[in-house]
Coordinates of N, CA and C in Angstrom, one line a residue:
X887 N 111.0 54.2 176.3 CA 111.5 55.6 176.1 C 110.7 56.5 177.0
X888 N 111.5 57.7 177.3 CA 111.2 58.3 178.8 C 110.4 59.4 177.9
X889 N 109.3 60.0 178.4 CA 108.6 61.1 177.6 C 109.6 62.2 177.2
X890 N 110.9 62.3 177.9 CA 111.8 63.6 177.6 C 112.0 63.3 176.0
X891 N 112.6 62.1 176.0 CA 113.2 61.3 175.1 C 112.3 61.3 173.6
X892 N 110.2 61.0 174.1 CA 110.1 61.4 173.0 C 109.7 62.7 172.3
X893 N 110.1 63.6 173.1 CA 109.9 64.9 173.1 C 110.8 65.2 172.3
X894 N 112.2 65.1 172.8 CA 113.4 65.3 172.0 C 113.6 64.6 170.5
X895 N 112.7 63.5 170.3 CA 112.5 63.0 169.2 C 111.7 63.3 168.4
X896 N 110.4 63.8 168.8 CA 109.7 64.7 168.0 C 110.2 65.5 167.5
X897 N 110.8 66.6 168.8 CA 111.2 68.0 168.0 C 112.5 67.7 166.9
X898 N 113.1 66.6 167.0 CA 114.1 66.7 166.1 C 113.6 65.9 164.5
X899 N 112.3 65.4 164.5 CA 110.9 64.9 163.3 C 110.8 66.2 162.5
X900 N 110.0 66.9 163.8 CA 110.0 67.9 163.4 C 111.0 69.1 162.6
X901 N 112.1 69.4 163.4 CA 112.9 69.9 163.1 C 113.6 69.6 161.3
X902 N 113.7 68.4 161.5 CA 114.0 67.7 159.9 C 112.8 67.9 158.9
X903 N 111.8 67.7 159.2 CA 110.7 68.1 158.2 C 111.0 69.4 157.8
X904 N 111.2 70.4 158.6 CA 111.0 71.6 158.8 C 112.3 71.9 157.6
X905 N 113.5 71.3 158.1 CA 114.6 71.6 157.3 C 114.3 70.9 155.5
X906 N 113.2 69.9 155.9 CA 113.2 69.4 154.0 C 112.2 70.2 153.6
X907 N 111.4 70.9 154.6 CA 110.1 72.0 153.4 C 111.3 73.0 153.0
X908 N 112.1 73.4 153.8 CA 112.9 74.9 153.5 C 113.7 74.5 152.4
X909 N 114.0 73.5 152.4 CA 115.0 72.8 150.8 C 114.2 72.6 150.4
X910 N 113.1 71.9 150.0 CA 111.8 72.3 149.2 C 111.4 73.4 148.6
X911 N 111.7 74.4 149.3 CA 111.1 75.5 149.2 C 112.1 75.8 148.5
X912 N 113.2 76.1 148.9 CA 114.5 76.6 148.2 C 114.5 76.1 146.5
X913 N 114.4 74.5 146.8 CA 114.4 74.2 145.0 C 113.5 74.6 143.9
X914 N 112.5 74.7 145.1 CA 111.0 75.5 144.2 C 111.2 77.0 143.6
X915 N 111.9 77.8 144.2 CA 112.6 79.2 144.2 C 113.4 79.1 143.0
X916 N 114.3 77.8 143.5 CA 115.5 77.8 142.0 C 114.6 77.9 141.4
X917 N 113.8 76.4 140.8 CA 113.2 75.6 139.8 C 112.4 77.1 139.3
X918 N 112.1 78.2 140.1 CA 111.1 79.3 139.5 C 112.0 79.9 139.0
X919 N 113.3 80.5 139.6 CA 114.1 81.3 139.0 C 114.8 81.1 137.5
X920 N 115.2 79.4 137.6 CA 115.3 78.9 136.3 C 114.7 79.2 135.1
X921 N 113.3 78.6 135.7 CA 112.2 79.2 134.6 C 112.0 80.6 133.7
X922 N 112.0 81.6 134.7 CA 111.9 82.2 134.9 C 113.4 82.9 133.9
X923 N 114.2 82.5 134.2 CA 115.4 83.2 133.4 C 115.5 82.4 132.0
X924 N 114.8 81.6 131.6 CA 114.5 80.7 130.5 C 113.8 81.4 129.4
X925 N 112.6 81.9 130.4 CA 111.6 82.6 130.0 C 112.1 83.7 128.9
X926 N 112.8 84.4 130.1 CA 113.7 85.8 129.1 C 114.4 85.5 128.0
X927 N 115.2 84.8 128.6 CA 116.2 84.2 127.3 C 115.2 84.0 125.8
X928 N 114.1 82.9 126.7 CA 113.2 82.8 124.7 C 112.5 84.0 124.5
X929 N 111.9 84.9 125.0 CA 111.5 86.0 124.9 C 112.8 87.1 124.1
X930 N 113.8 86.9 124.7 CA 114.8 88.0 124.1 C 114.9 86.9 122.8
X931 N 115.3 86.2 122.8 CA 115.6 85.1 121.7 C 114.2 85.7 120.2
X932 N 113.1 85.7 121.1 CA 111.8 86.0 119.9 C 112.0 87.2 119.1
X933 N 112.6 88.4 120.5 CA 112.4 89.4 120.3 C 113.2 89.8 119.1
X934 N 114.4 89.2 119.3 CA 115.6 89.8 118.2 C 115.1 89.0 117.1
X935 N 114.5 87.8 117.3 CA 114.1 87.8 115.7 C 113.3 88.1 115.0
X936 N 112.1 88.3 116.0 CA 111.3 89.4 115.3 C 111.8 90.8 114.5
X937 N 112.9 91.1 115.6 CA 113.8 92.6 115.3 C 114.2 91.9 113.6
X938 N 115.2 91.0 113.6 CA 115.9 90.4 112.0 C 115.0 90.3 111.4
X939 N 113.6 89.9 111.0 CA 111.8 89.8 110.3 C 111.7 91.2 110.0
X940 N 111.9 91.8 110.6 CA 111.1 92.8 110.7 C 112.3 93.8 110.0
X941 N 113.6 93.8 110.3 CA 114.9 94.4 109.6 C 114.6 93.5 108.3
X942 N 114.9 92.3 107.8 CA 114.5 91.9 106.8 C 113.4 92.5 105.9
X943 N 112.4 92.0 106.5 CA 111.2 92.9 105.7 C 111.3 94.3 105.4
X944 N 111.8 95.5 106.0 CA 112.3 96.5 105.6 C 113.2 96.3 104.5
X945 N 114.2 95.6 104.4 CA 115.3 95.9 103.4 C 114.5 95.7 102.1
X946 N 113.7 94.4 102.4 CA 113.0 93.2 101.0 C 112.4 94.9 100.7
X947 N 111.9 95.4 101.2 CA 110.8 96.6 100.6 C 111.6 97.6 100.2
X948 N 112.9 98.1 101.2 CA 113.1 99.1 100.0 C 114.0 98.6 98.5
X949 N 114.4 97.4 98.8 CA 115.1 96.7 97.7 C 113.8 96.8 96.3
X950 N 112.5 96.3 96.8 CA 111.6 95.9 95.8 C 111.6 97.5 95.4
X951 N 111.4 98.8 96.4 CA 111.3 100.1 95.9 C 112.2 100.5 95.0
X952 N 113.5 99.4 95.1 CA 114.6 100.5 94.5 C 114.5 100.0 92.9
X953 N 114.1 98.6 92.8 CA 113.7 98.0 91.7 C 112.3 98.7 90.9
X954 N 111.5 99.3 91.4 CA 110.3 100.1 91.2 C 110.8 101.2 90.5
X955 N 111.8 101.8 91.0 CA 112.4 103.1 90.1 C 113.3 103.3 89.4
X956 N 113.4 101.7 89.1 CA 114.7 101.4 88.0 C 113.8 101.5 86.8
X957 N 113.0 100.4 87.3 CA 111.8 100.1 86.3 C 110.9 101.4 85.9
X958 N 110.6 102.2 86.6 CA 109.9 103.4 86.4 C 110.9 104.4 85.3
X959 N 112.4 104.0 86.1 CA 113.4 105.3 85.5 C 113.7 104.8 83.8
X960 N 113.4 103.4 83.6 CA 113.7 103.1 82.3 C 112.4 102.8 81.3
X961 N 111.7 103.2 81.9 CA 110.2 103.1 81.4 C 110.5 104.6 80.6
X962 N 110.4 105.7 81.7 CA 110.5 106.8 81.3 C 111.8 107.1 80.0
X963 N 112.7 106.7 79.9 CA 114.1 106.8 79.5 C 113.6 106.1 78.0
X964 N 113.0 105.2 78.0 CA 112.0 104.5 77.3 C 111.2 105.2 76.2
X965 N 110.0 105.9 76.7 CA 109.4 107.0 76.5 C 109.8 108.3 75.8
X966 N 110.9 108.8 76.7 CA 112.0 110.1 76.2 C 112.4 109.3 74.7
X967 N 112.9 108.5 74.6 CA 113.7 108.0 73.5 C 112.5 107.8 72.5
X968 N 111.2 107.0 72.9 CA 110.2 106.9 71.5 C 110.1 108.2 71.1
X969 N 109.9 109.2 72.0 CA 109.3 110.6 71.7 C 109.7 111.3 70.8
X970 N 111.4 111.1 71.1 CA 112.7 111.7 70.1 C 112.1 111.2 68.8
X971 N 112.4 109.8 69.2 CA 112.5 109.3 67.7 C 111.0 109.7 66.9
X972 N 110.0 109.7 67.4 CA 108.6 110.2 67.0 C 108.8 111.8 66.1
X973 N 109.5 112.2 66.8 CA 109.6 114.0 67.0 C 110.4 114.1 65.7
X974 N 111.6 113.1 65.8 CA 112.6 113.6 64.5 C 111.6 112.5 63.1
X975 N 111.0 111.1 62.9 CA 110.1 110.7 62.1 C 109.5 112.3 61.6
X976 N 108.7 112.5 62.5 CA 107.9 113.8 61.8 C 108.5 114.7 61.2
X977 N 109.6 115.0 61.8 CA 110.1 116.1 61.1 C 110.3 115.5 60.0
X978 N 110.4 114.5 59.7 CA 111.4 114.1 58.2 C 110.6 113.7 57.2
X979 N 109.4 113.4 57.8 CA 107.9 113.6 57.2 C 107.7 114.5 56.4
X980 N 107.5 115.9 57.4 CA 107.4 116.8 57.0 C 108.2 117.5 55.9
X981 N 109.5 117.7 56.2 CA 110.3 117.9 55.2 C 110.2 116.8 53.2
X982 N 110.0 115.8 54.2 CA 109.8 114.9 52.4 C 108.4 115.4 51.8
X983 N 107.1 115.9 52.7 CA 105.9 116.6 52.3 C 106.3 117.9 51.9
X984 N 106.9 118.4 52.4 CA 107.5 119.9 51.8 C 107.8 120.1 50.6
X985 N 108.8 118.7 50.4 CA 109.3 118.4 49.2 C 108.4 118.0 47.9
X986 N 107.6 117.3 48.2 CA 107.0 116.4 47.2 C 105.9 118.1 46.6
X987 N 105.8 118.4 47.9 CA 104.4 119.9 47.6 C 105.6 121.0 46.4
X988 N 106.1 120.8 46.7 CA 107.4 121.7 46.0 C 107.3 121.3 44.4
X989 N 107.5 120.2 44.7 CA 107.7 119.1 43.1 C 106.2 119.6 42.5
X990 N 105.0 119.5 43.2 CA 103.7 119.3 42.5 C 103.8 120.5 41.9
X991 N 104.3 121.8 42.8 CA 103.9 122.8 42.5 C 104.8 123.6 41.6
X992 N 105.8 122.8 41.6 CA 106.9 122.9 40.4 C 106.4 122.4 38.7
X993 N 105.6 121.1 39.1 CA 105.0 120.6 38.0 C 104.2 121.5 37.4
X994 N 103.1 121.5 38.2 CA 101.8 122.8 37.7 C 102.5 124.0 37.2
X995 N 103.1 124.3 37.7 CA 104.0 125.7 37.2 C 104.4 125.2 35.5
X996 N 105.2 124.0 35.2 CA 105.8 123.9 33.9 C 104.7 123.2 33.5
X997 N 103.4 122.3 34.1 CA 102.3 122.2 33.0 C 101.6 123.7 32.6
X998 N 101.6 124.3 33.3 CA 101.2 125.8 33.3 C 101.8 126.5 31.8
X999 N 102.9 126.5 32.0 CA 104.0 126.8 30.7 C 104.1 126.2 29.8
X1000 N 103.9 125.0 29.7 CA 103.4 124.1 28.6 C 101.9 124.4 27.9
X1001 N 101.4 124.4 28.9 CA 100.0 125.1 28.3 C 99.5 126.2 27.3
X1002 N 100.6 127.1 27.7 CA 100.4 128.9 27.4 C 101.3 128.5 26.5
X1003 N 102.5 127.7 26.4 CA 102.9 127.5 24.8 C 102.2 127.0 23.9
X1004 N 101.5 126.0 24.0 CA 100.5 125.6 22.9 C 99.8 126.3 22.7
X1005 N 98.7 127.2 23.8 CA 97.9 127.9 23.2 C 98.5 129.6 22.3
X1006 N 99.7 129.4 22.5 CA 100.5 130.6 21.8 C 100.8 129.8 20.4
X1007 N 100.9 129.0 20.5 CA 101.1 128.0 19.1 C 100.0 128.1 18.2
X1008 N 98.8 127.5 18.8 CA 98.2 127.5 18.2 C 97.2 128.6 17.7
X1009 N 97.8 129.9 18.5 CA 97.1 131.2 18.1 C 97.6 132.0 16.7
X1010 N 99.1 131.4 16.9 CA 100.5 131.4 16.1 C 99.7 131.0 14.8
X1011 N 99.0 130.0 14.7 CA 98.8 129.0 13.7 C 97.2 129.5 12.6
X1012 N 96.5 130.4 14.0 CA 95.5 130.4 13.5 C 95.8 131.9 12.8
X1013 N 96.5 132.8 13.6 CA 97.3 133.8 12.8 C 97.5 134.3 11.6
X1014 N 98.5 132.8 11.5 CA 99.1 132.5 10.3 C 99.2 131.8 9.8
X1015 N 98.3 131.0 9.0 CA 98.3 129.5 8.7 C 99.4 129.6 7.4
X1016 N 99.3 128.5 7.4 CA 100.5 127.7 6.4 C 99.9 127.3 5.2
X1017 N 100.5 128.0 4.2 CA 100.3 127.7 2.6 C 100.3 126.0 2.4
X1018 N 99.3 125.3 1.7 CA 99.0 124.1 1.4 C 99.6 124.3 0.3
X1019 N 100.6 123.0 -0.2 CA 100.9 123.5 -1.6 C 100.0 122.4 -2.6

C-alpha cells in the first residue's frame, strides 16, 4: 500500500469513528431527552396526584365539618327541647304547689272555723248549762 493509500484510509478510520461518536452522541441526546421527558411526565403524574390528596383531603374535612354541625346543630336542638320541657315541668310544679298551698290554706281557714265553733259552743254551754234531771 502506497502512503497516499494509507492516508486515504486513515482519514476514512477516522472519518467513520468520527461519524459513530456523532451517532453516539446523538443517541446520548435522545436517551437524555427521553429521560428527560419521562421525568415530566412522573413529575406531572405526582403532581396531579398530590393535587387529588390534597382535593381529597379538603373535601374529607369539610365533609367531617359538615358532620360537626349536624352534630353541634342537634346537640343544641337537643338542649332547646330539654329546656322546654324543663321550663313547662316547672311551671306545672308550680301551679300543683299553688294548688296544694291553696288547699292548706283553705283547710286552716275551715280548721279555723271549726275551732271558733266549738269554742262558741262551748261558751254557749258554759252560758247556759243544761238542767240535769
Amino acid at each position: 500500500m502506497s502512503s497516499n493509500q494509507n492516508q486515504q484510509a486513515g482519514q476514512q478510520w477516522n472519518n467513520q469513528q468520527q461519524r459513530q461518536r456523532q451517532q453516539q452522541g446523538q443517541d446520548k441526546n435522545c436517551g437524555i431527552d427521553r429521560q428527560r421527558q419521562q421525568d415530566r411526565q412522573h413529575l406531572n403524574r405526582q403532581q396531579n396526584q398530590q393535587n387529588n390528596q390534597g382535593l381529597n383531603a379538603q373535601q374529607r374535612q369539610q365533609q367531617a365539618g359538615q358532620q360537626l354541625n349536624n352534630q353541634q346543630q342537634q346537640q343544641q336542638d337537643r338542649l332547646s327541647y330539654d329546656a322546654q320541657q324543663n321550663q313547662q315541668n316547672l311551671s306545672a310544679q308550680r301551679q300543683q304547689q299553688q294548688g296544694q298551698q291553696n288547699n292548706c290554706a283553705q283547710q286552716f281557714k275551715q280548721a279555723g272555723q271549726i275551732g271558733n265553733a266549738q269554742q262558741q259552743q262551748q261558751q254557749n254551754q258554759q252560758q247556759h248549762p243544761r238542767l240535769i234531771h
